[in-house]
mmCIF file with all atom_site columns, C-alpha atoms in Angstrom:
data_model
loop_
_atom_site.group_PDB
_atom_site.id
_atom_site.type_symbol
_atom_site.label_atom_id
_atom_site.label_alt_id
_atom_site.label_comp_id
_atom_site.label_asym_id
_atom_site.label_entity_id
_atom_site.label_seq_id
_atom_site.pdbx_PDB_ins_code
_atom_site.Cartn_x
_atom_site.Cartn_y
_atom_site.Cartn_z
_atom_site.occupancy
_atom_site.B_iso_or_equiv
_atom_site.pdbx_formal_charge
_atom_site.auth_seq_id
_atom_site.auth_comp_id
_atom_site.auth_asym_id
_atom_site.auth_atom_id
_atom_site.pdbx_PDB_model_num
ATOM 1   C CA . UNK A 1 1   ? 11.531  -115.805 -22.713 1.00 0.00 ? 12  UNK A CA 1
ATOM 2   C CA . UNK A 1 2   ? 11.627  -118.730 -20.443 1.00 0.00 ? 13  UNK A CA 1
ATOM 3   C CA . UNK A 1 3   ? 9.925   -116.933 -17.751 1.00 0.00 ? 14  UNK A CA 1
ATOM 4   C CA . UNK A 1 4   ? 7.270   -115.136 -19.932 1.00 0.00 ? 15  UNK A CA 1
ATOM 5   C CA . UNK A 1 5   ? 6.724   -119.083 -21.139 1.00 0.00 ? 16  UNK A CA 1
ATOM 6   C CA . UNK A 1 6   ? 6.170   -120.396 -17.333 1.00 0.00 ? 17  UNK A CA 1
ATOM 7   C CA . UNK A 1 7   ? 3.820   -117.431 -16.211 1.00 0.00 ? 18  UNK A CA 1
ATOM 8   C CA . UNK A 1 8   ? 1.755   -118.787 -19.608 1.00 0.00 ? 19  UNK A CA 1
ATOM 9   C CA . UNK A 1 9   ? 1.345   -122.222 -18.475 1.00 0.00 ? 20  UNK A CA 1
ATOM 10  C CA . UNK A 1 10  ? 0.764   -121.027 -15.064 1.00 0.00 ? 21  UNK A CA 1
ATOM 11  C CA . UNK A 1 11  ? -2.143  -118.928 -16.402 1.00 0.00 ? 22  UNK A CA 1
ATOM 12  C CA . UNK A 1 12  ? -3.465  -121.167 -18.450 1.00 0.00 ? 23  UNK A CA 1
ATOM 13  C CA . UNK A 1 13  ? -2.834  -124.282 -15.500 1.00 0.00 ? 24  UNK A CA 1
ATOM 14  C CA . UNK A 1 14  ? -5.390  -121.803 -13.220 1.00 0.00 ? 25  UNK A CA 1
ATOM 15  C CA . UNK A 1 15  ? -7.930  -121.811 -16.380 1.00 0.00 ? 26  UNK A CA 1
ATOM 16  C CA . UNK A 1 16  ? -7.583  -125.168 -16.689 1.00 0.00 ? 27  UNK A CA 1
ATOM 17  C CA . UNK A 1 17  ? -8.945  -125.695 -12.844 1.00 0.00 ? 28  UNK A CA 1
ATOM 18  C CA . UNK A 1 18  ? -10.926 -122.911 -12.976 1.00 0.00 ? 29  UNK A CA 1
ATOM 19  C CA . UNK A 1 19  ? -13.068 -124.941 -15.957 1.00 0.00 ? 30  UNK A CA 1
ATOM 20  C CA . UNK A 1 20  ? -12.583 -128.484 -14.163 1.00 0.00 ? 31  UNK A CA 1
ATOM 21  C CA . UNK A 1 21  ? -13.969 -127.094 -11.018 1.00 0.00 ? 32  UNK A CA 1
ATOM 22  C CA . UNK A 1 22  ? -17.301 -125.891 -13.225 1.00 0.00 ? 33  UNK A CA 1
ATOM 23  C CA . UNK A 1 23  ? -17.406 -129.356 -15.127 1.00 0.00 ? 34  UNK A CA 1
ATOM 24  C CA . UNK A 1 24  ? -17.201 -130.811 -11.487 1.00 0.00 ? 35  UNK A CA 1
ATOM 25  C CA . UNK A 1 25  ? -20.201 -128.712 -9.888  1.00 0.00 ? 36  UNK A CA 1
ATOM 26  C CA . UNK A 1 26  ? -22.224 -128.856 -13.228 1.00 0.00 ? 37  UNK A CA 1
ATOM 27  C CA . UNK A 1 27  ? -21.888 -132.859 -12.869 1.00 0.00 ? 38  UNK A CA 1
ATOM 28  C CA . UNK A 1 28  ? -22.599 -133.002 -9.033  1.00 0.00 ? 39  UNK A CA 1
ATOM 29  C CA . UNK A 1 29  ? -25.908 -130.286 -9.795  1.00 0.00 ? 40  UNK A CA 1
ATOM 30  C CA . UNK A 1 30  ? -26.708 -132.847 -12.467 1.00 0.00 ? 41  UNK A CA 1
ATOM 31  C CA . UNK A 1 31  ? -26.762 -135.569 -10.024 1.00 0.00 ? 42  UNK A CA 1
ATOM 32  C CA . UNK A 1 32  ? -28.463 -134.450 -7.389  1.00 0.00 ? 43  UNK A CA 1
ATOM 33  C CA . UNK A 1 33  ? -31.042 -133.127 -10.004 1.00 0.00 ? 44  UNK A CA 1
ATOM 34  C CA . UNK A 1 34  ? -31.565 -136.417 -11.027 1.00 0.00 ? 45  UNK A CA 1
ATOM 35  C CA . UNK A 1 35  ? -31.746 -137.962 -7.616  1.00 0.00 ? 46  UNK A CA 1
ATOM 36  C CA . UNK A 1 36  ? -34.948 -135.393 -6.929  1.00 0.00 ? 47  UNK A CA 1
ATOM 37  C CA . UNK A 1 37  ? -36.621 -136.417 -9.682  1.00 0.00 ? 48  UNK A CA 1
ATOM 38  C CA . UNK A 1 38  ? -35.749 -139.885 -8.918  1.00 0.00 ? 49  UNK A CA 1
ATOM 39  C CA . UNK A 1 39  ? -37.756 -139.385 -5.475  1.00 0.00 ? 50  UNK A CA 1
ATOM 40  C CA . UNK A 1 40  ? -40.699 -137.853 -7.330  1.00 0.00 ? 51  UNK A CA 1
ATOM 41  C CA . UNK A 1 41  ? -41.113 -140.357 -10.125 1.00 0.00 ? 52  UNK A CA 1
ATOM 42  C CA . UNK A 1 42  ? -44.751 -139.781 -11.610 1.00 0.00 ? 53  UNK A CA 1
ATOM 43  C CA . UNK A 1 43  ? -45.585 -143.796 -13.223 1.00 0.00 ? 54  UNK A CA 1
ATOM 44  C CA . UNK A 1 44  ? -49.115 -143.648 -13.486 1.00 0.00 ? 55  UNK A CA 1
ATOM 45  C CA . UNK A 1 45  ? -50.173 -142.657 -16.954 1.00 0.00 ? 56  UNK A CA 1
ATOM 46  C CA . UNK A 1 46  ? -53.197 -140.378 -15.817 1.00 0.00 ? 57  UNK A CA 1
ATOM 47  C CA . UNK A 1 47  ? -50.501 -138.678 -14.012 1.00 0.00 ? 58  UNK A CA 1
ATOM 48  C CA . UNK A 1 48  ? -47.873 -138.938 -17.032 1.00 0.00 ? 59  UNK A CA 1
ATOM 49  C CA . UNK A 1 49  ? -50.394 -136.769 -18.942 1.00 0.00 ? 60  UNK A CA 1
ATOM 50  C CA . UNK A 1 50  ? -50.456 -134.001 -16.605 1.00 0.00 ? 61  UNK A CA 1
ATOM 51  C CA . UNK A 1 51  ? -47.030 -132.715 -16.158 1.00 0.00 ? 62  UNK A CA 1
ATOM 52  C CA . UNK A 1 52  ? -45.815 -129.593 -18.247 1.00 0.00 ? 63  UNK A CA 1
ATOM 53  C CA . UNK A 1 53  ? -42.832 -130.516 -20.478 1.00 0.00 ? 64  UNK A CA 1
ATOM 54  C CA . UNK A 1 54  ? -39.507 -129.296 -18.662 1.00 0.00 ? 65  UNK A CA 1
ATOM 55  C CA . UNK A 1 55  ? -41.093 -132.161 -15.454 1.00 0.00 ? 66  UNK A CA 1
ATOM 56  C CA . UNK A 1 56  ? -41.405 -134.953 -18.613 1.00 0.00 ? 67  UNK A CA 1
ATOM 57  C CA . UNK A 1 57  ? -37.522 -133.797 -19.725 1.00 0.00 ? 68  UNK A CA 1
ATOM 58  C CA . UNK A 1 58  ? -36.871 -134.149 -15.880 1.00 0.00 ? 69  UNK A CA 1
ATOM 59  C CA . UNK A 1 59  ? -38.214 -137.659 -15.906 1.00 0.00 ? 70  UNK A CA 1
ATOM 60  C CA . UNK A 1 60  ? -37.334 -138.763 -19.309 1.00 0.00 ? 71  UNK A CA 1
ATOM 61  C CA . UNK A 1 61  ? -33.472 -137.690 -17.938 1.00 0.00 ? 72  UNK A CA 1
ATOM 62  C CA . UNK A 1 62  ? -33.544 -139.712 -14.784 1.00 0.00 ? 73  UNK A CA 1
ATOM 63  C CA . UNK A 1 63  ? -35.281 -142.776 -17.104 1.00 0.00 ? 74  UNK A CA 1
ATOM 64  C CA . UNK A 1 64  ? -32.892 -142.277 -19.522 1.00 0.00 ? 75  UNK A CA 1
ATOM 65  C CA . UNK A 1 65  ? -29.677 -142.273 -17.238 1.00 0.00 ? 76  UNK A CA 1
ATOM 66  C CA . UNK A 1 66  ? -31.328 -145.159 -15.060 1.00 0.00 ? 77  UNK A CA 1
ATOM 67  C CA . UNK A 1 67  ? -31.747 -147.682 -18.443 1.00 0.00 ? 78  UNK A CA 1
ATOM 68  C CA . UNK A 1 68  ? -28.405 -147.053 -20.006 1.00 0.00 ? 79  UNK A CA 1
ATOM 69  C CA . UNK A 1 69  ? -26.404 -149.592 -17.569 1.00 0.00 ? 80  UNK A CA 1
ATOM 70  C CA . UNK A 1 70  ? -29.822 -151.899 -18.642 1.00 0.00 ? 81  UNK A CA 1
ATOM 71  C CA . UNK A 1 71  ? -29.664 -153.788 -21.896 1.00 0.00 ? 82  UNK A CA 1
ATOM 72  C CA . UNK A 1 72  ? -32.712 -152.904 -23.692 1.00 0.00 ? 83  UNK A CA 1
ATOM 73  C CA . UNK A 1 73  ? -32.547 -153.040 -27.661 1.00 0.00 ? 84  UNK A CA 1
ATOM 74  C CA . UNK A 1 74  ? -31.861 -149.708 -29.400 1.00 0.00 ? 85  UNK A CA 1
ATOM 75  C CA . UNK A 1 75  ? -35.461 -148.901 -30.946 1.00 0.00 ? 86  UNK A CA 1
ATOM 76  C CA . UNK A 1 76  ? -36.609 -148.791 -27.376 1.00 0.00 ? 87  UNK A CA 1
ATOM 77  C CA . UNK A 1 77  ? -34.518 -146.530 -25.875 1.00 0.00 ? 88  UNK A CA 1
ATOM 78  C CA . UNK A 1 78  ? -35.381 -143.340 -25.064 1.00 0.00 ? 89  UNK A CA 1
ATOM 79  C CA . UNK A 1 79  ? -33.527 -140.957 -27.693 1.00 0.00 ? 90  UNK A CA 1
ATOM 80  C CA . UNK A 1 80  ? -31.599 -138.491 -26.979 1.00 0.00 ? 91  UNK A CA 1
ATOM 81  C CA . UNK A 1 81  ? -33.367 -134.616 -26.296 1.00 0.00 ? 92  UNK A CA 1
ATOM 82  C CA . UNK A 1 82  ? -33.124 -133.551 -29.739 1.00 0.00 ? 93  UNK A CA 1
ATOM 83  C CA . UNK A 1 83  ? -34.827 -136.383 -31.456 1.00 0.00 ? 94  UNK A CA 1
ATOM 84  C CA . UNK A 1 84  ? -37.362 -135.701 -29.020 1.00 0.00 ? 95  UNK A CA 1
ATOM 85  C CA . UNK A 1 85  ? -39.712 -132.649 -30.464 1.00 0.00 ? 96  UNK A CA 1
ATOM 86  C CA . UNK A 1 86  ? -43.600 -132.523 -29.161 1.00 0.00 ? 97  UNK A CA 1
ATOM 87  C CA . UNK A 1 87  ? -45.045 -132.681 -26.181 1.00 0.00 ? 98  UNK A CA 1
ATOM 88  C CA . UNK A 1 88  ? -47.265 -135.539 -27.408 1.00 0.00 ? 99  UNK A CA 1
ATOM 89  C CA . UNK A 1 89  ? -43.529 -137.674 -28.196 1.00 0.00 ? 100 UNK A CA 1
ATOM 90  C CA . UNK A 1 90  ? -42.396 -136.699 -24.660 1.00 0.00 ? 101 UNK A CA 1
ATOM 91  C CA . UNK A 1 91  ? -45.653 -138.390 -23.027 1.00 0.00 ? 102 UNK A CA 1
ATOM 92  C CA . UNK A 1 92  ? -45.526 -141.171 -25.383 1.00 0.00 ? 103 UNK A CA 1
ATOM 93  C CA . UNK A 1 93  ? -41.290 -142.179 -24.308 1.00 0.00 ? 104 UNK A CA 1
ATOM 94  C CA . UNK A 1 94  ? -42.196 -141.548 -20.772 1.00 0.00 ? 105 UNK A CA 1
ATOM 95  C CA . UNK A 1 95  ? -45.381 -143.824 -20.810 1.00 0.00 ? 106 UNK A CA 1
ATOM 96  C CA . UNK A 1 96  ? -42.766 -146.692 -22.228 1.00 0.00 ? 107 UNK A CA 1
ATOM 97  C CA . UNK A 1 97  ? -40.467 -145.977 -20.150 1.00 0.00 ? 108 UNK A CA 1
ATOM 98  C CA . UNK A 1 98  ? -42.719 -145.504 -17.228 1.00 0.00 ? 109 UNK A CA 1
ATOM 99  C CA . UNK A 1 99  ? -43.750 -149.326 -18.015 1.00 0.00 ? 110 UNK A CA 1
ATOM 100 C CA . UNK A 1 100 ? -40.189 -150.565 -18.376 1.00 0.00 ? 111 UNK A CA 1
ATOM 101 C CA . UNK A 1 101 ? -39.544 -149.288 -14.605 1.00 0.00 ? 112 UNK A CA 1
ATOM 102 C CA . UNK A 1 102 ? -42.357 -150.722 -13.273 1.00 0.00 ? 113 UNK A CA 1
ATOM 103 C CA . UNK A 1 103 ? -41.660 -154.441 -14.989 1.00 0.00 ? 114 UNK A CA 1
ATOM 104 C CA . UNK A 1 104 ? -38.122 -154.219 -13.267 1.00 0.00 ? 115 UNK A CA 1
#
């Protein structure tokens, strides 16, 4: 029994690193994901306007990850994706946002 019990948590050790190693990557492609869009940071709101709405998620992630060290009071925060629905609520968060950068 004792043997059947320590090939267990040997299997399940290896699944446990297995999923760690993931976490790990999926963190460090977040990351440098955010440092990208970090280089290509659209501010101007004629420009704001144009993007389609995965670039606006982009750049409402990197603003969004940038201002939580910041303290800025909760109603003007940038919520999180869900609360987030239109296109039209995307451009209006990133314009704020956009303007919150550029005052820093």
């Amino acid at each position: 029994i004792k043997t059947a019990q320590v090939a267990a948590d040997k299997e399940k050790a290896a699944k446990n690193q297995a999923k760690e190693a993931v976490r790990e990557q999926n963190q460090k492609d977040k990351e440098e994901a955010l440092t990208k869009t970090g280089e290509s940071l659209v501010l101007e709101d004629a420009e704001i306007r144009l993007p389609k709405k995965d670039e606006l998620v982009r750049q409402l992630d990197y603003h969004r990850n940038a201002e939580s060290a910041l303290e800025i009071p909760d109603g003007a925060r940038i919520p999180c994706k869900l609360n987030i629905r239109t296109n039209a609520m995307h451009i209006e968060y990133l314009l704020a946002a956009a303007t919150r950068y550029k005052a820093r």
